[in-house]
Short mmCIF file of C-alpha atoms in Angstrom, two decimals:
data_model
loop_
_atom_site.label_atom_id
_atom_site.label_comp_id
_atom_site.label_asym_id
_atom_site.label_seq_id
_atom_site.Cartn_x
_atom_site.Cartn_y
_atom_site.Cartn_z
CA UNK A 4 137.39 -85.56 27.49
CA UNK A 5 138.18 -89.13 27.42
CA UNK A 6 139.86 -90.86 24.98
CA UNK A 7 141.75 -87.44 24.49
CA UNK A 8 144.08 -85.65 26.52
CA UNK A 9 143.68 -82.89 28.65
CA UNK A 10 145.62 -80.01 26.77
CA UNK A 11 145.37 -76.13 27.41
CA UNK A 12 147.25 -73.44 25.06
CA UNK A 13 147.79 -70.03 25.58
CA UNK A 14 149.23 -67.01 23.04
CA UNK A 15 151.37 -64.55 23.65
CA UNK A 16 152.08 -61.28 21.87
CA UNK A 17 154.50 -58.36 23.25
CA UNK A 18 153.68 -59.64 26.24
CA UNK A 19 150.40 -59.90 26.53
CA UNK A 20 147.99 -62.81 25.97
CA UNK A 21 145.97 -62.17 23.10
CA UNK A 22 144.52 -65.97 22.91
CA UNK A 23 143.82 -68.62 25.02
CA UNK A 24 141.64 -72.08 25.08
CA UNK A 25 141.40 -75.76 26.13
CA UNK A 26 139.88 -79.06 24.85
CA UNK A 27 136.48 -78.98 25.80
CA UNK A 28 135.27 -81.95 24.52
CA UNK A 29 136.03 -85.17 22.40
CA UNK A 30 134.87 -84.60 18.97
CA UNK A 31 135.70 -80.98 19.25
CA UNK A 32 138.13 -78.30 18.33
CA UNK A 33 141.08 -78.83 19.99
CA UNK A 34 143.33 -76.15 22.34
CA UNK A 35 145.20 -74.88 19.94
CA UNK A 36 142.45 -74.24 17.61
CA UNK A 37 139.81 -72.72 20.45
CA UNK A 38 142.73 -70.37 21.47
CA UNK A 39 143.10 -69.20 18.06
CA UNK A 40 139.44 -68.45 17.81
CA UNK A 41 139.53 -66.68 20.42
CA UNK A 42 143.07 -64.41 19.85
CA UNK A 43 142.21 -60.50 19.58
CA UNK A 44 145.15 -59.89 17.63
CA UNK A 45 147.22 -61.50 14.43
CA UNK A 46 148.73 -64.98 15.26
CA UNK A 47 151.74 -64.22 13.23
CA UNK A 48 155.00 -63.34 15.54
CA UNK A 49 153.49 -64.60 18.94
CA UNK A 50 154.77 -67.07 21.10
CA UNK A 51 152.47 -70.04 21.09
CA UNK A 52 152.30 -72.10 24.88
CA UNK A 53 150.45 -75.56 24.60
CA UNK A 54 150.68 -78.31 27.10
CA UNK A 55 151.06 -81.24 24.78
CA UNK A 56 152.58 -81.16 21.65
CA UNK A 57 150.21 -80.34 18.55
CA UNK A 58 148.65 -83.49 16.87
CA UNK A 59 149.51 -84.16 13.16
CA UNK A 60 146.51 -86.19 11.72
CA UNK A 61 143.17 -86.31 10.99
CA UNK A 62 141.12 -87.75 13.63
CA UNK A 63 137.61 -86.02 14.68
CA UNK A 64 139.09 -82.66 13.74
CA UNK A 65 142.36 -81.85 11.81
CA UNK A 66 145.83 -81.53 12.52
CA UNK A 67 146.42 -78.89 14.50
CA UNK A 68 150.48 -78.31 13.10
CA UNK A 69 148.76 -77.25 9.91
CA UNK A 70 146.62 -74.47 11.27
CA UNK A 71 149.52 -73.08 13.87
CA UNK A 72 152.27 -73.31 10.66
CA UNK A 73 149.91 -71.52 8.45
CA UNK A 74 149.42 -68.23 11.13
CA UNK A 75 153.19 -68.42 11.31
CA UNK A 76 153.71 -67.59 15.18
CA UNK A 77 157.67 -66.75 15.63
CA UNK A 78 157.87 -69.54 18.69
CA UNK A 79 156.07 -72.58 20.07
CA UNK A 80 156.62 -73.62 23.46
CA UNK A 81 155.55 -77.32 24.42
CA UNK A 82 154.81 -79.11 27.84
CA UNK A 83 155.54 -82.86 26.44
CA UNK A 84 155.84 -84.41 23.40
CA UNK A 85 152.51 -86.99 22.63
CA UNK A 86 153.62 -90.47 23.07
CA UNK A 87 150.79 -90.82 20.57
CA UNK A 88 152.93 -93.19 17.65
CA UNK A 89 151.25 -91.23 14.90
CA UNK A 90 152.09 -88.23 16.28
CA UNK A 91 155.76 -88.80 19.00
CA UNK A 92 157.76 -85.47 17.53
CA UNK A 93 156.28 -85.21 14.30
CA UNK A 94 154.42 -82.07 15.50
CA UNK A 95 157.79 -80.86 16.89
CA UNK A 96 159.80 -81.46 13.42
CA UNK A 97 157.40 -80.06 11.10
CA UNK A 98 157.12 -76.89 13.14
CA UNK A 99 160.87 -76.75 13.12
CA UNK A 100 160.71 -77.26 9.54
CA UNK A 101 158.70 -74.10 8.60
CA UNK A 102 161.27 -72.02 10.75
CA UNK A 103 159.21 -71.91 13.88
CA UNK A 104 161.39 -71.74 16.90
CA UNK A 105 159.87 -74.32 18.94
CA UNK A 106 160.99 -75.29 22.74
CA UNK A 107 159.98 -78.53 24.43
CA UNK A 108 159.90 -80.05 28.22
CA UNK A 109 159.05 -76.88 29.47
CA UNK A 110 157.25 -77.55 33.27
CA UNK A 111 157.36 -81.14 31.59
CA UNK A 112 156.74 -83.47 34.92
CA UNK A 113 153.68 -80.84 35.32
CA UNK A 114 152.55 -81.66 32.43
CA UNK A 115 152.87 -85.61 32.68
CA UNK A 116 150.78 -85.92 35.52
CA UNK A 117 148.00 -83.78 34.19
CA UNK A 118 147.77 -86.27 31.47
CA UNK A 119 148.90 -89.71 33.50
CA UNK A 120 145.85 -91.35 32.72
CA UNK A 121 146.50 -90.82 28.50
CA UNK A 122 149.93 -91.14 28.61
CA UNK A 123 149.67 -94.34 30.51
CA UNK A 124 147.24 -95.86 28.24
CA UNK A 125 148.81 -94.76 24.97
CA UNK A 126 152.02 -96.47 26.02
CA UNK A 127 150.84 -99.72 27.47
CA UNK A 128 146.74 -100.22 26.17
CA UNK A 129 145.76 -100.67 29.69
CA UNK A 130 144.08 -98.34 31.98
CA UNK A 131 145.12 -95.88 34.49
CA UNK A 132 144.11 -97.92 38.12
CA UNK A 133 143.16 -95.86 41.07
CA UNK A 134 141.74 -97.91 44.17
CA UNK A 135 139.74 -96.17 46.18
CA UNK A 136 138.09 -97.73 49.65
CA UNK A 137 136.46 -95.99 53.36
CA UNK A 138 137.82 -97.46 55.95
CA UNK A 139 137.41 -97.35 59.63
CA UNK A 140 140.27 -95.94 62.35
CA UNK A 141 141.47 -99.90 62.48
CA UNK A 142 141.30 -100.22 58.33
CA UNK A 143 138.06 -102.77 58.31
CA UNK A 144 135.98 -101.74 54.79
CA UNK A 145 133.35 -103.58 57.15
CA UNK A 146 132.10 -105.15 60.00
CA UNK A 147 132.67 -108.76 60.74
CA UNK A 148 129.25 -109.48 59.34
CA UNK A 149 130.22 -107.49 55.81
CA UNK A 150 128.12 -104.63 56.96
CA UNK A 151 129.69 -101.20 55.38
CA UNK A 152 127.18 -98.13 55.53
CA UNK A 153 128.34 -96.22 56.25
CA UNK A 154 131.87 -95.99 57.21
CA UNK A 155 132.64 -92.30 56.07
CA UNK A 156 130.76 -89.01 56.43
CA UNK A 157 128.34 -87.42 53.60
CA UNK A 158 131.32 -85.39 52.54
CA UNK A 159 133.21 -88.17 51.73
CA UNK A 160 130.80 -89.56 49.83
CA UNK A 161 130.41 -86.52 47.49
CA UNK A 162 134.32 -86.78 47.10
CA UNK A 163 133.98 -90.26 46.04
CA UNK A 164 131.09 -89.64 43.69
CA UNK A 165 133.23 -86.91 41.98
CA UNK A 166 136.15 -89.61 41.51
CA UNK A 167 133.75 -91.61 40.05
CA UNK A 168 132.73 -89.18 37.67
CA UNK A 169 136.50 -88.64 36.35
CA UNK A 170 137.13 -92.27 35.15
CA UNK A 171 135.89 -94.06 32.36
CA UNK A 172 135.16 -97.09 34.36
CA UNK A 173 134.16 -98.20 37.83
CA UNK A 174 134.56 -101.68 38.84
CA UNK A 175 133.41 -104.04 41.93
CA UNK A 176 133.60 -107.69 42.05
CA UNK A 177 130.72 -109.40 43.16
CA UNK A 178 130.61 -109.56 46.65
CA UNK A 179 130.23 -106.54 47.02
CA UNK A 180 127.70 -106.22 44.77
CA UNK A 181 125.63 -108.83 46.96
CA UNK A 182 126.53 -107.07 50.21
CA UNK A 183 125.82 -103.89 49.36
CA UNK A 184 123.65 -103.72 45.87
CA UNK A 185 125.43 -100.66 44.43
CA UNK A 186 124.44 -98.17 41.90
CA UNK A 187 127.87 -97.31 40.68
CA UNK A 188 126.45 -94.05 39.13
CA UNK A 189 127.06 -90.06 39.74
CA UNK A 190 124.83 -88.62 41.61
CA UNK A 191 125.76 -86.74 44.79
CA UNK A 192 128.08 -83.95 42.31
CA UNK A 193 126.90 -83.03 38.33
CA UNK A 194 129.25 -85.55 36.32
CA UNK A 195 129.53 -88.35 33.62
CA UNK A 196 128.52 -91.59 34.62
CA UNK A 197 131.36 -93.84 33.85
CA UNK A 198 130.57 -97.36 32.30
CA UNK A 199 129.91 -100.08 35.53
CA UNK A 200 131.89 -103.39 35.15
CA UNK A 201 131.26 -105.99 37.89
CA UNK A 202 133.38 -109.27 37.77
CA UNK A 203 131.39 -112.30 38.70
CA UNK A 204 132.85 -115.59 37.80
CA UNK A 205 130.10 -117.71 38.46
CA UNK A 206 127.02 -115.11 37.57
CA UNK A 207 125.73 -114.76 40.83
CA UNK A 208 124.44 -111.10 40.35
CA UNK A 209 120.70 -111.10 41.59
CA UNK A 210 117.71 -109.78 38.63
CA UNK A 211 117.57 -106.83 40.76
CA UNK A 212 120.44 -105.74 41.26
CA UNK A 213 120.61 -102.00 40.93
CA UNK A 214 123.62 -101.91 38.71
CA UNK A 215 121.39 -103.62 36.08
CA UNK A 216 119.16 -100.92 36.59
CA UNK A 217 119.43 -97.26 34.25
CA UNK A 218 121.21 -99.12 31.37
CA UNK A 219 119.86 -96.06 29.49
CA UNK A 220 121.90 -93.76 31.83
CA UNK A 221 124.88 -96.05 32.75
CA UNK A 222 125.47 -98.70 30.80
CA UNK A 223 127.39 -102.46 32.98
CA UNK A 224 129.27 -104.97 32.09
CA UNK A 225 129.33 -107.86 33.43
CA UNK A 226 132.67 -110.26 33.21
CA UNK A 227 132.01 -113.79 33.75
CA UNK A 228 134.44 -117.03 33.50
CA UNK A 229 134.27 -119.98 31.69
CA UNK A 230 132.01 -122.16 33.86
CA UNK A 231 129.21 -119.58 34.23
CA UNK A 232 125.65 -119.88 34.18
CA UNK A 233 124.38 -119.89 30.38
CA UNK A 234 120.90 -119.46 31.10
CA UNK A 235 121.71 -116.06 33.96
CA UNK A 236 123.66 -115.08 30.58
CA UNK A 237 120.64 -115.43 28.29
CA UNK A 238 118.68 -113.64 30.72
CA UNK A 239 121.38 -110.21 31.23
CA UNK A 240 121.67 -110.24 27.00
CA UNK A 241 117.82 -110.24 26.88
CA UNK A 242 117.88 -107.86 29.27
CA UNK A 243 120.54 -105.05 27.45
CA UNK A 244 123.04 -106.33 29.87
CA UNK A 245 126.64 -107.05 28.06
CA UNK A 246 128.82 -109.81 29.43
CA UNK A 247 132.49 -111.00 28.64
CA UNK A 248 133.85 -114.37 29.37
CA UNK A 249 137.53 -114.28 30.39
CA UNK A 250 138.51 -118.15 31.32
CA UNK A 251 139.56 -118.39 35.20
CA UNK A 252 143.09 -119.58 36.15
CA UNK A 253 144.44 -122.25 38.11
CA UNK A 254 142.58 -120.94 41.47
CA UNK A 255 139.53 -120.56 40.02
CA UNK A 256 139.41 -116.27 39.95
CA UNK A 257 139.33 -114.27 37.06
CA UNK A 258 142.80 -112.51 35.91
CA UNK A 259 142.28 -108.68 36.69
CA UNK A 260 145.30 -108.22 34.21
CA UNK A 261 143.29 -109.85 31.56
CA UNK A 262 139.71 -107.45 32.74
CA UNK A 263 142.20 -104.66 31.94
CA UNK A 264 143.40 -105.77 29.01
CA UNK A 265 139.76 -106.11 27.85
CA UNK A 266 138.68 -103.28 29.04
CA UNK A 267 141.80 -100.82 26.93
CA UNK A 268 140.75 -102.49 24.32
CA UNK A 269 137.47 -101.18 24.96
CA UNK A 270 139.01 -97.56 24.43
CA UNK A 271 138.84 -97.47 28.54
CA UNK A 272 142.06 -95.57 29.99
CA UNK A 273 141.11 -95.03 33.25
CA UNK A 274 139.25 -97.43 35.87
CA UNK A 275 138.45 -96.80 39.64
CA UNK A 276 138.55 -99.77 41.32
CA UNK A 277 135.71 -99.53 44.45
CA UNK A 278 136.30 -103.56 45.93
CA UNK A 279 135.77 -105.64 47.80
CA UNK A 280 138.66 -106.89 49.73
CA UNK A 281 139.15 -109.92 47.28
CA UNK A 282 138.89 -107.39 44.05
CA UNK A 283 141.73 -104.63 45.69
CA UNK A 284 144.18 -107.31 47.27
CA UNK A 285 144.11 -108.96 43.52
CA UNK A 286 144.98 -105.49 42.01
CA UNK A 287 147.81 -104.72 44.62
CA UNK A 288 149.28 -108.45 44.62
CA UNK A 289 149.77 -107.99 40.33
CA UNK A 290 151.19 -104.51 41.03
CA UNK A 291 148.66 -103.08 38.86
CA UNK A 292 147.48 -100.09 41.51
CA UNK A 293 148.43 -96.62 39.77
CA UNK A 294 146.92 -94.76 42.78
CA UNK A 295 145.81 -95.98 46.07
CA UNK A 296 143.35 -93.54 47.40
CA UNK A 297 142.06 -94.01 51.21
CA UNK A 298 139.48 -92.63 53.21
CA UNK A 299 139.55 -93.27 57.16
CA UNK A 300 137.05 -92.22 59.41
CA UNK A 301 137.05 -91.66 63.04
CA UNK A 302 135.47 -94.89 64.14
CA UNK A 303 136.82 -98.60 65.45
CA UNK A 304 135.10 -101.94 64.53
CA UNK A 305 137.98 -104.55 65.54
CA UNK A 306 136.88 -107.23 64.01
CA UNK A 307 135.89 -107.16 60.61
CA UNK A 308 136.91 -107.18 56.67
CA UNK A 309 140.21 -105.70 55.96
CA UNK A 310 140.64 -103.90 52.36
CA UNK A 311 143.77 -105.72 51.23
CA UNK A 312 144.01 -109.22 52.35
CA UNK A 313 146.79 -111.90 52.19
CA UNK A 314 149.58 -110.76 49.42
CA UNK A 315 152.15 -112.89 50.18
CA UNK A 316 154.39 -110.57 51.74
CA UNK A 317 156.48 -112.52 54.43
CA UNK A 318 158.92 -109.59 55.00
CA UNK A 319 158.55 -105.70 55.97
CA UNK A 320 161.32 -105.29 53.57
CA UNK A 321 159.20 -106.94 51.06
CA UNK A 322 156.26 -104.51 51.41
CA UNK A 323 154.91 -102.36 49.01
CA UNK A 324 156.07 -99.00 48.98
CA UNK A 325 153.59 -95.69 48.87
CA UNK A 326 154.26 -91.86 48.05
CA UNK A 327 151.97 -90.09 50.09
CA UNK A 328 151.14 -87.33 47.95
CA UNK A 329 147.93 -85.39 49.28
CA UNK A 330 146.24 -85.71 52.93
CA UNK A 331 143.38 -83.49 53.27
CA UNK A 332 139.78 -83.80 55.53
CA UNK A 333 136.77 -84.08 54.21
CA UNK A 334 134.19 -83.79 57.34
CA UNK A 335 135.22 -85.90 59.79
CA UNK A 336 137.00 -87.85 57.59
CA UNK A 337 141.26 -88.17 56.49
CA UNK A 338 141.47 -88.80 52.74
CA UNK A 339 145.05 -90.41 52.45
CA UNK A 340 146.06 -90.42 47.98
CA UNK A 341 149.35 -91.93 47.50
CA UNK A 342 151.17 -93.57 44.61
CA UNK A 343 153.15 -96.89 44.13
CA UNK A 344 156.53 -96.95 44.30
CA UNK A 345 157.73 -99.07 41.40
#
């Protein structure tokens, strides 16, 4: 689906549906169009329901408007107007113009948050951020020796491999990668493996590292700084591997701002963010977390690696403020989602 939206559309006739589809695919026919294909009855005086407002250009397929104006339905209901800029009420007015009735904002925050992800990235060029970590009873990602496997249950892990497959992007920074050498891909649920982005300032990702591994299934990039190895560089280009220099700041660590920055350009609007502890406290201290989703298992380590570390919070005033949205078990485990408070 990704770049696109997800949109669904449904026709109504005398009240009955006579027509009803959803965006499969990118590259193919869009909602509006697969629900007229499928209609069992004349278009013409229906009531037309479509999530996001119709798009007016040509991109892999054509405008939409133009084939919903020309069946003349008598009304078009819309979910939420496409911040899209070449599209932002254009769809709207030119239905209006040919005399089509057309309502918008109806079940509008419903519709928002089935498309957070696009609207978020069409409006800002970044990426939708969740951050998702498993965590013991006492929140430790590990033990005191950066041990980690396995902190949640089986089930869990099938959750998490079905997050992975909904983003574009998964990232890890690179201790992780040295403490745990992982894959990054789908494989535990049937799903898109999203594009594997490690950031290592100093290129200290070993030859055999599994996320170099399957380039022909999952493609990684790696994003270095300034002061990185040139010959480990030479060696991951020879090798199909794709790496970025972004220059490192003051302390030495690579802006995450600027990785997403890079990355929307990229055409990436959404990235799951998997850690370490350095990676996820950078993300929350920059206020860059869309979602924050945690899974806690019934077990204690004491000591050990906490997920968020030091954010310069000196005040329980001054701390961040979640939304708990959804709590649900998976196995043993308590999966915890909850959103950012501005």
């Amino acid at each position: 689906m990704s770049p696109n939206p997800m949109v669904g559309a449904v026709i109504v006739k005398n009240g009955r549906i006579i027509g009803e589809g959803y965006h499969q695919r990118y590259g193919e026919h869009h909602a509006e169009v697969n629900a007229i294909r499928h209609a069992s009855r004349p278009i013409e005086g229906s009531t037309f329901y479509v999530t996001l407002e119709p798009c007016t250009h040509y991109g892999k397929t054509p405008p939409c408007v133009d084939r919903i104006v020309a069946l003349k339905p008598a009304r078009v209901v819309v979910g939420s107007v496409d911040p899209n800029p070449v599209v932002s009420g254009r769809g709207i007015e030119i239905m209006r113009d040919h005399g089509i009735e057309t309502t918008t904002g109806v079940l509008q925050d419903e519709c928002l948050r089935l498309n957070e992800r696009y609207f978020k990235y069409t409006t800002t060029g970044i990426p939708f951020v969740t951050v998702k970590y498993a965590q013991t009873f006492d929140g430790r990602i590990a033990s005191a020796t950066g041990h980690s496997r396995w902190i949640s249950s089986d089930a869990s892990l099938t959750f998490a491999h079905r997050l992975r497959s909904y983003h574009d992007a998964v990232m890890v920074g690179i201790g992780t990668v040295l403490a745990d050498d992982p894959d990054l891909t789908v494989r535990h649920v049937r799903g898109r493996d999203p594009l594997r982005v490690v950031i290592d300032p100093h290129l200290k990702i070993p030859s055999d590292a599994r996320l170099l591994c399957n380039q022909e299934r999952s493609r990684t990039l790696v994003i270095c700084g300034t002061h990185c190895d040139r010959g480990t560089r030479s060696l991951l280009t020879d090798g199909g591997i794709e790496s970025v220099v972004i220059p490192e700041g003051d302390d030495g660590s690579i802006s995450v701002t600027a990785c997403l920055t890079m990355l929307g350009e990229r055409g990436i609007s959404s990235l799951l963010v998997e850690g370490g502890s350095r990676i996820i406290t950078s993300f929350m201290k920059d206020r860059l977390v869309d979602r924050l989703i945690a899974i806690t298992a019934p077990k204690i380590l004491g000591r050990g690696v906490e997920a968020v570390g030091n954010l310069d919070i000196l005040k329980v005033d001054d701390s961040i403020g979640l939304d708990i949205e959804r709590i649900r078990r998976k196995g043993p485990d308590i999966i915890i989602e909850a959103r950012l408070r501005p």
